[in-house]
PDB file of C-alpha atoms in Angstrom:
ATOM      1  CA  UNK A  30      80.928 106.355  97.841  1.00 60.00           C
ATOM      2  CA  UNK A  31      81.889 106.757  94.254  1.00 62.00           C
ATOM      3  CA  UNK A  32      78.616 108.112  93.338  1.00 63.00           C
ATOM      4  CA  UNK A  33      78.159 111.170  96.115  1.00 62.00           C
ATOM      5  CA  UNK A  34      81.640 111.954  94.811  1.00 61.00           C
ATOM      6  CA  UNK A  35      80.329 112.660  91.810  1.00 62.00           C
ATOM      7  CA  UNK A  36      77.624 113.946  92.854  1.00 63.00           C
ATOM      8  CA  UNK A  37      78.996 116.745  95.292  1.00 63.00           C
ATOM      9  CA  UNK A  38      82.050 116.929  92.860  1.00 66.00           C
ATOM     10  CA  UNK A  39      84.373 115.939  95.002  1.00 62.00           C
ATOM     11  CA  UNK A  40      88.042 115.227  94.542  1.00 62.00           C
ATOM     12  CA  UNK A  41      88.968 113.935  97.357  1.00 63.00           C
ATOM     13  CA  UNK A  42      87.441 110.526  99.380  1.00 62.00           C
ATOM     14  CA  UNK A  43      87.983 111.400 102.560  1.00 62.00           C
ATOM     15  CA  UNK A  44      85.721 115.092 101.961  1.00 60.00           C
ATOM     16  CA  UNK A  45      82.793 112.502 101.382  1.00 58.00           C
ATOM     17  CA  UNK A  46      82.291 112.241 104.949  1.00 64.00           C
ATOM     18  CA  UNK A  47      81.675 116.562 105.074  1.00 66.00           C
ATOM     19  CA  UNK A  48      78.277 115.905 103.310  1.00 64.00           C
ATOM     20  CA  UNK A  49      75.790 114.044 105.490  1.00 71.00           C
ATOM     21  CA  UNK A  50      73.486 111.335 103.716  1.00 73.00           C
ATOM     22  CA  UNK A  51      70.259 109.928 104.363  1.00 78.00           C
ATOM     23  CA  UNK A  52      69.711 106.331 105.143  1.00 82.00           C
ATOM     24  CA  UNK A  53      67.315 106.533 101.996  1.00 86.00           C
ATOM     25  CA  UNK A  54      69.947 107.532  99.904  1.00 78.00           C
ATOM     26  CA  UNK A  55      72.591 104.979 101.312  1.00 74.00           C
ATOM     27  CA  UNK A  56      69.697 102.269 100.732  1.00 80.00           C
ATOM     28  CA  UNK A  57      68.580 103.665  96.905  1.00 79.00           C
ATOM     29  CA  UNK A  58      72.508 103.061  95.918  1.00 73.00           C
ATOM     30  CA  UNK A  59      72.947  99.862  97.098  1.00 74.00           C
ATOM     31  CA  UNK A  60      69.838  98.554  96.460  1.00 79.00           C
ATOM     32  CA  UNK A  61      70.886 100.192  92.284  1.00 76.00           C
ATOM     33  CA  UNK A  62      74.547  98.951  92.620  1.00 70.00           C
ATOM     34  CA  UNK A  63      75.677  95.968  90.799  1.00 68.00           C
ATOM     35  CA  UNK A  64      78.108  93.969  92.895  1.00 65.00           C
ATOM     36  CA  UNK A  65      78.950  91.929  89.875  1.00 65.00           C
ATOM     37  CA  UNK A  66      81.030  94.068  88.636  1.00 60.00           C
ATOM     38  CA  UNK A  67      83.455  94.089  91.098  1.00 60.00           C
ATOM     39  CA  UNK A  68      83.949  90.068  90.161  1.00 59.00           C
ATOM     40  CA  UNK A  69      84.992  90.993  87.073  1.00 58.00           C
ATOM     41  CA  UNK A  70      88.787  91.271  86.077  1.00 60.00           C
ATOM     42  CA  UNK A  71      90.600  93.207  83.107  1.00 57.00           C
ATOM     43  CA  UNK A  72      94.002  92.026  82.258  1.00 62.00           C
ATOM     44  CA  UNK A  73      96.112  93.476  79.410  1.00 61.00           C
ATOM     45  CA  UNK A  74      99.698  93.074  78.216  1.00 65.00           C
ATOM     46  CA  UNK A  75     100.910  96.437  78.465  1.00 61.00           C
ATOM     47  CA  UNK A  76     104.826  97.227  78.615  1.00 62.00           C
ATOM     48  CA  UNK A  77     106.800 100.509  79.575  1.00 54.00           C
ATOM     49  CA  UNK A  78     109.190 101.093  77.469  1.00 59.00           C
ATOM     50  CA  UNK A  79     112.252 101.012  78.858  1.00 58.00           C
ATOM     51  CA  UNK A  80     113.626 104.476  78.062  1.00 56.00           C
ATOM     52  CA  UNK A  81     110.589 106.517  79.753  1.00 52.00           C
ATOM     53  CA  UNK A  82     111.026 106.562  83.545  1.00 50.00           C
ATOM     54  CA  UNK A  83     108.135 105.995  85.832  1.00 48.00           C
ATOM     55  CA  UNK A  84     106.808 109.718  87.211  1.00 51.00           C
ATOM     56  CA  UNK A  85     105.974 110.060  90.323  1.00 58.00           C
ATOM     57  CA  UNK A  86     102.655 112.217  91.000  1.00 71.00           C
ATOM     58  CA  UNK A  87     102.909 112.156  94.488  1.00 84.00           C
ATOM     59  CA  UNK A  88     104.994 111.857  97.682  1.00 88.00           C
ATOM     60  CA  UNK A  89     104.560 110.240 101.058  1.00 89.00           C
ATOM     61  CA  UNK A  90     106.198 112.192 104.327  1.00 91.00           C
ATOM     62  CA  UNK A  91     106.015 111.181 107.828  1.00 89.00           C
ATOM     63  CA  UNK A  92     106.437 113.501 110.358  1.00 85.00           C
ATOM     64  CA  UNK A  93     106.729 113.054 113.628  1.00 83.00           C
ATOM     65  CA  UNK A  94     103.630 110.096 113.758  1.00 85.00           C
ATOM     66  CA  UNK A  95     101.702 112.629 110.974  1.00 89.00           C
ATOM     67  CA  UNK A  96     101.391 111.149 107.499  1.00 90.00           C
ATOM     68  CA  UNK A  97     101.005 113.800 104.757  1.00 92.00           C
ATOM     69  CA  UNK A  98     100.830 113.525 100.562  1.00 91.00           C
ATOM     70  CA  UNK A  99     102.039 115.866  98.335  1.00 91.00           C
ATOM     71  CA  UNK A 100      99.869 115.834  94.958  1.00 84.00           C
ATOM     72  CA  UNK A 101     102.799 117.108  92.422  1.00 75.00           C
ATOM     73  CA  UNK A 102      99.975 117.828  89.966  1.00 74.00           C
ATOM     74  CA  UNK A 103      97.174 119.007  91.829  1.00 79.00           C
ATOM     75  CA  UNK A 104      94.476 120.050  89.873  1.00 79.00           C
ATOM     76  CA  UNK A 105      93.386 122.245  93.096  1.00 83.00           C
ATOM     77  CA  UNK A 106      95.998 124.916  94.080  1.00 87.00           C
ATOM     78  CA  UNK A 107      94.010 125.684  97.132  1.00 91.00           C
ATOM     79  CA  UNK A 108      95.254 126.737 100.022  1.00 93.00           C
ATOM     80  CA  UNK A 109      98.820 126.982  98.043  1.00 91.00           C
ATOM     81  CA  UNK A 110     100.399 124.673  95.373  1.00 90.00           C
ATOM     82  CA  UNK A 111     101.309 122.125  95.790  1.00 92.00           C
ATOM     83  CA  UNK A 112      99.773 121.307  99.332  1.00 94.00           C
ATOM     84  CA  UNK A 113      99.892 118.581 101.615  1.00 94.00           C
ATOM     85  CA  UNK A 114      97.460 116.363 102.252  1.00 92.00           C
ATOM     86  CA  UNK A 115      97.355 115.703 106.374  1.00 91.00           C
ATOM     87  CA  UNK A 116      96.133 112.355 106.023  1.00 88.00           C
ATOM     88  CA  UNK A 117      94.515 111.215 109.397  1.00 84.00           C
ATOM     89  CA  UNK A 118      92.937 114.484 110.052  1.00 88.00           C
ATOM     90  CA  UNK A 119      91.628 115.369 106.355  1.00 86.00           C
ATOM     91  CA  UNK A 120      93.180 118.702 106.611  1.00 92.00           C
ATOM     92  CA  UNK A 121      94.983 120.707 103.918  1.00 94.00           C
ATOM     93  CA  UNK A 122      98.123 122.036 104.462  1.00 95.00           C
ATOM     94  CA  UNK A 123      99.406 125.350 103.280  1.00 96.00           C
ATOM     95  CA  UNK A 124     102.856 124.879 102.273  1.00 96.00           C
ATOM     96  CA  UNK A 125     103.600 128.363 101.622  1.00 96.00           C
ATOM     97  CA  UNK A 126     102.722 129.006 105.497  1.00 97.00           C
ATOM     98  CA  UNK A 127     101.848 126.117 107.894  1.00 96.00           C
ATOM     99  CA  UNK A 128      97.931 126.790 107.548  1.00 96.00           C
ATOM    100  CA  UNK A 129      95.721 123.771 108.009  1.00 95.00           C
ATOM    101  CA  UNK A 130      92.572 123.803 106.191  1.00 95.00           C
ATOM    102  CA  UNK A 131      89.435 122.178 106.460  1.00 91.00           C
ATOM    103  CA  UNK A 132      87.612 121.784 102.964  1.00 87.00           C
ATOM    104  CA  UNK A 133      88.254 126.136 103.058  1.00 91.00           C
ATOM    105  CA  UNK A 134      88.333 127.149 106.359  1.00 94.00           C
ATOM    106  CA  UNK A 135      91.531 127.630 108.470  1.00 95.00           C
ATOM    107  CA  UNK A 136      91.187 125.512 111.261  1.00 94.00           C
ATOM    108  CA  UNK A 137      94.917 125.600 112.518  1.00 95.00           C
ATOM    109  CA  UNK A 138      98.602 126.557 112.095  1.00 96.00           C
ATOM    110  CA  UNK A 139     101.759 123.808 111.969  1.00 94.00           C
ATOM    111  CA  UNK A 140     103.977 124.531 114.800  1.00 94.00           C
ATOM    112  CA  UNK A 141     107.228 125.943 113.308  1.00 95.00           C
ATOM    113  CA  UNK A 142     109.332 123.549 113.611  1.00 94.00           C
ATOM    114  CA  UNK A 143     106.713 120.893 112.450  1.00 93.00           C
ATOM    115  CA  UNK A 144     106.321 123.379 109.503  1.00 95.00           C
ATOM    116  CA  UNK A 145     110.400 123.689 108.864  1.00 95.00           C
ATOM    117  CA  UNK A 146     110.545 120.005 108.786  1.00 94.00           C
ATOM    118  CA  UNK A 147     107.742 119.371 106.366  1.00 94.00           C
ATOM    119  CA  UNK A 148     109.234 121.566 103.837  1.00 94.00           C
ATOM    120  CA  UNK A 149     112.899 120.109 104.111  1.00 94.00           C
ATOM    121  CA  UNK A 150     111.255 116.734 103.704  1.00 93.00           C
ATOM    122  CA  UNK A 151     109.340 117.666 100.831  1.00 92.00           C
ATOM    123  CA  UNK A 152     112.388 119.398  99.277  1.00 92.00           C
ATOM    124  CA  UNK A 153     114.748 116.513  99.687  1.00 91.00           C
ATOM    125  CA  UNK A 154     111.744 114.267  98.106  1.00 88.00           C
ATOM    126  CA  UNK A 155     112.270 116.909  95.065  1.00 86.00           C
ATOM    127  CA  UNK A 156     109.075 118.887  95.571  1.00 89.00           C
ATOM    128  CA  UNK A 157     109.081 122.522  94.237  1.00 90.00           C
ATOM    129  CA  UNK A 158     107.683 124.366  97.076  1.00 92.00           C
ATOM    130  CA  UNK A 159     105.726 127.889  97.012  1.00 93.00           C
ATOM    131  CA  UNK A 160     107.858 130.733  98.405  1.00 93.00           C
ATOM    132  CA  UNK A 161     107.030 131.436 102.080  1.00 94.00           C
ATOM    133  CA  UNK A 162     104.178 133.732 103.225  1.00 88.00           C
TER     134      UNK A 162
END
């Protein structure tokens, strides 16, 4: 998977299943991979210091069954930024609006309510939000 990310340039795992593969090409990477690698481990001794606080780059909110994430610093502003990330349907959300995006195309629209209640969530999770649309 790794490699078709890099080679569609994607950011995102889950938008590896938007590009379609060939059986050859599933075959030609594994057949090329080296499974060893995986085996091996990397330990180091590696300490925080104790007067920098641990930053949090993203947030987790459940809504109402829905699971979204918040990238804090996502290097893609689209559809707004920050967005959320609607986990099990690999949508985008627009948090200036309720959009829902699918890679760039508006698919569908949050409820209001749903919408309302994603944004307090995120704001009581300390996420700046965009103003509203």
């Amino acid at each position: 998977m790794a490699s078709y990310l890099d080679k569609f340039a994607l950011k995102l795992s889950l938008e590896f299943y938007d590009h379609p593969i060939s059986e050859v090409e599933i075959d030609n990477v594994i057949n090329n991979y080296d499974f060893n690698q995986i085996r091996n481990e990397i330990t180091f001794d590696f300490k925080i210091p104790n007067d920098i606080e641990e930053l949090e780059t993203k947030v987790k909110i459940k809504n109402k069954g829905k699971v979204f994430i918040i990238h804090k610093n996502d290097a893609d502003n689209f559809p707004s930024n920050p967005h959320a990330h609607w986990i099990d349907s690999n949508l985008k959300i627009d948090l200036s609006n309720g959009k829902c995006y699918h890679i760039r195309k508006h698919i569908s629209t949050l409820s209001k309510k749903e919408f309302i209640d994603l944004r307090a969530k995120a704001t009581n999770l300390g996420v700046e939000l965009p103003e509203l649309k």
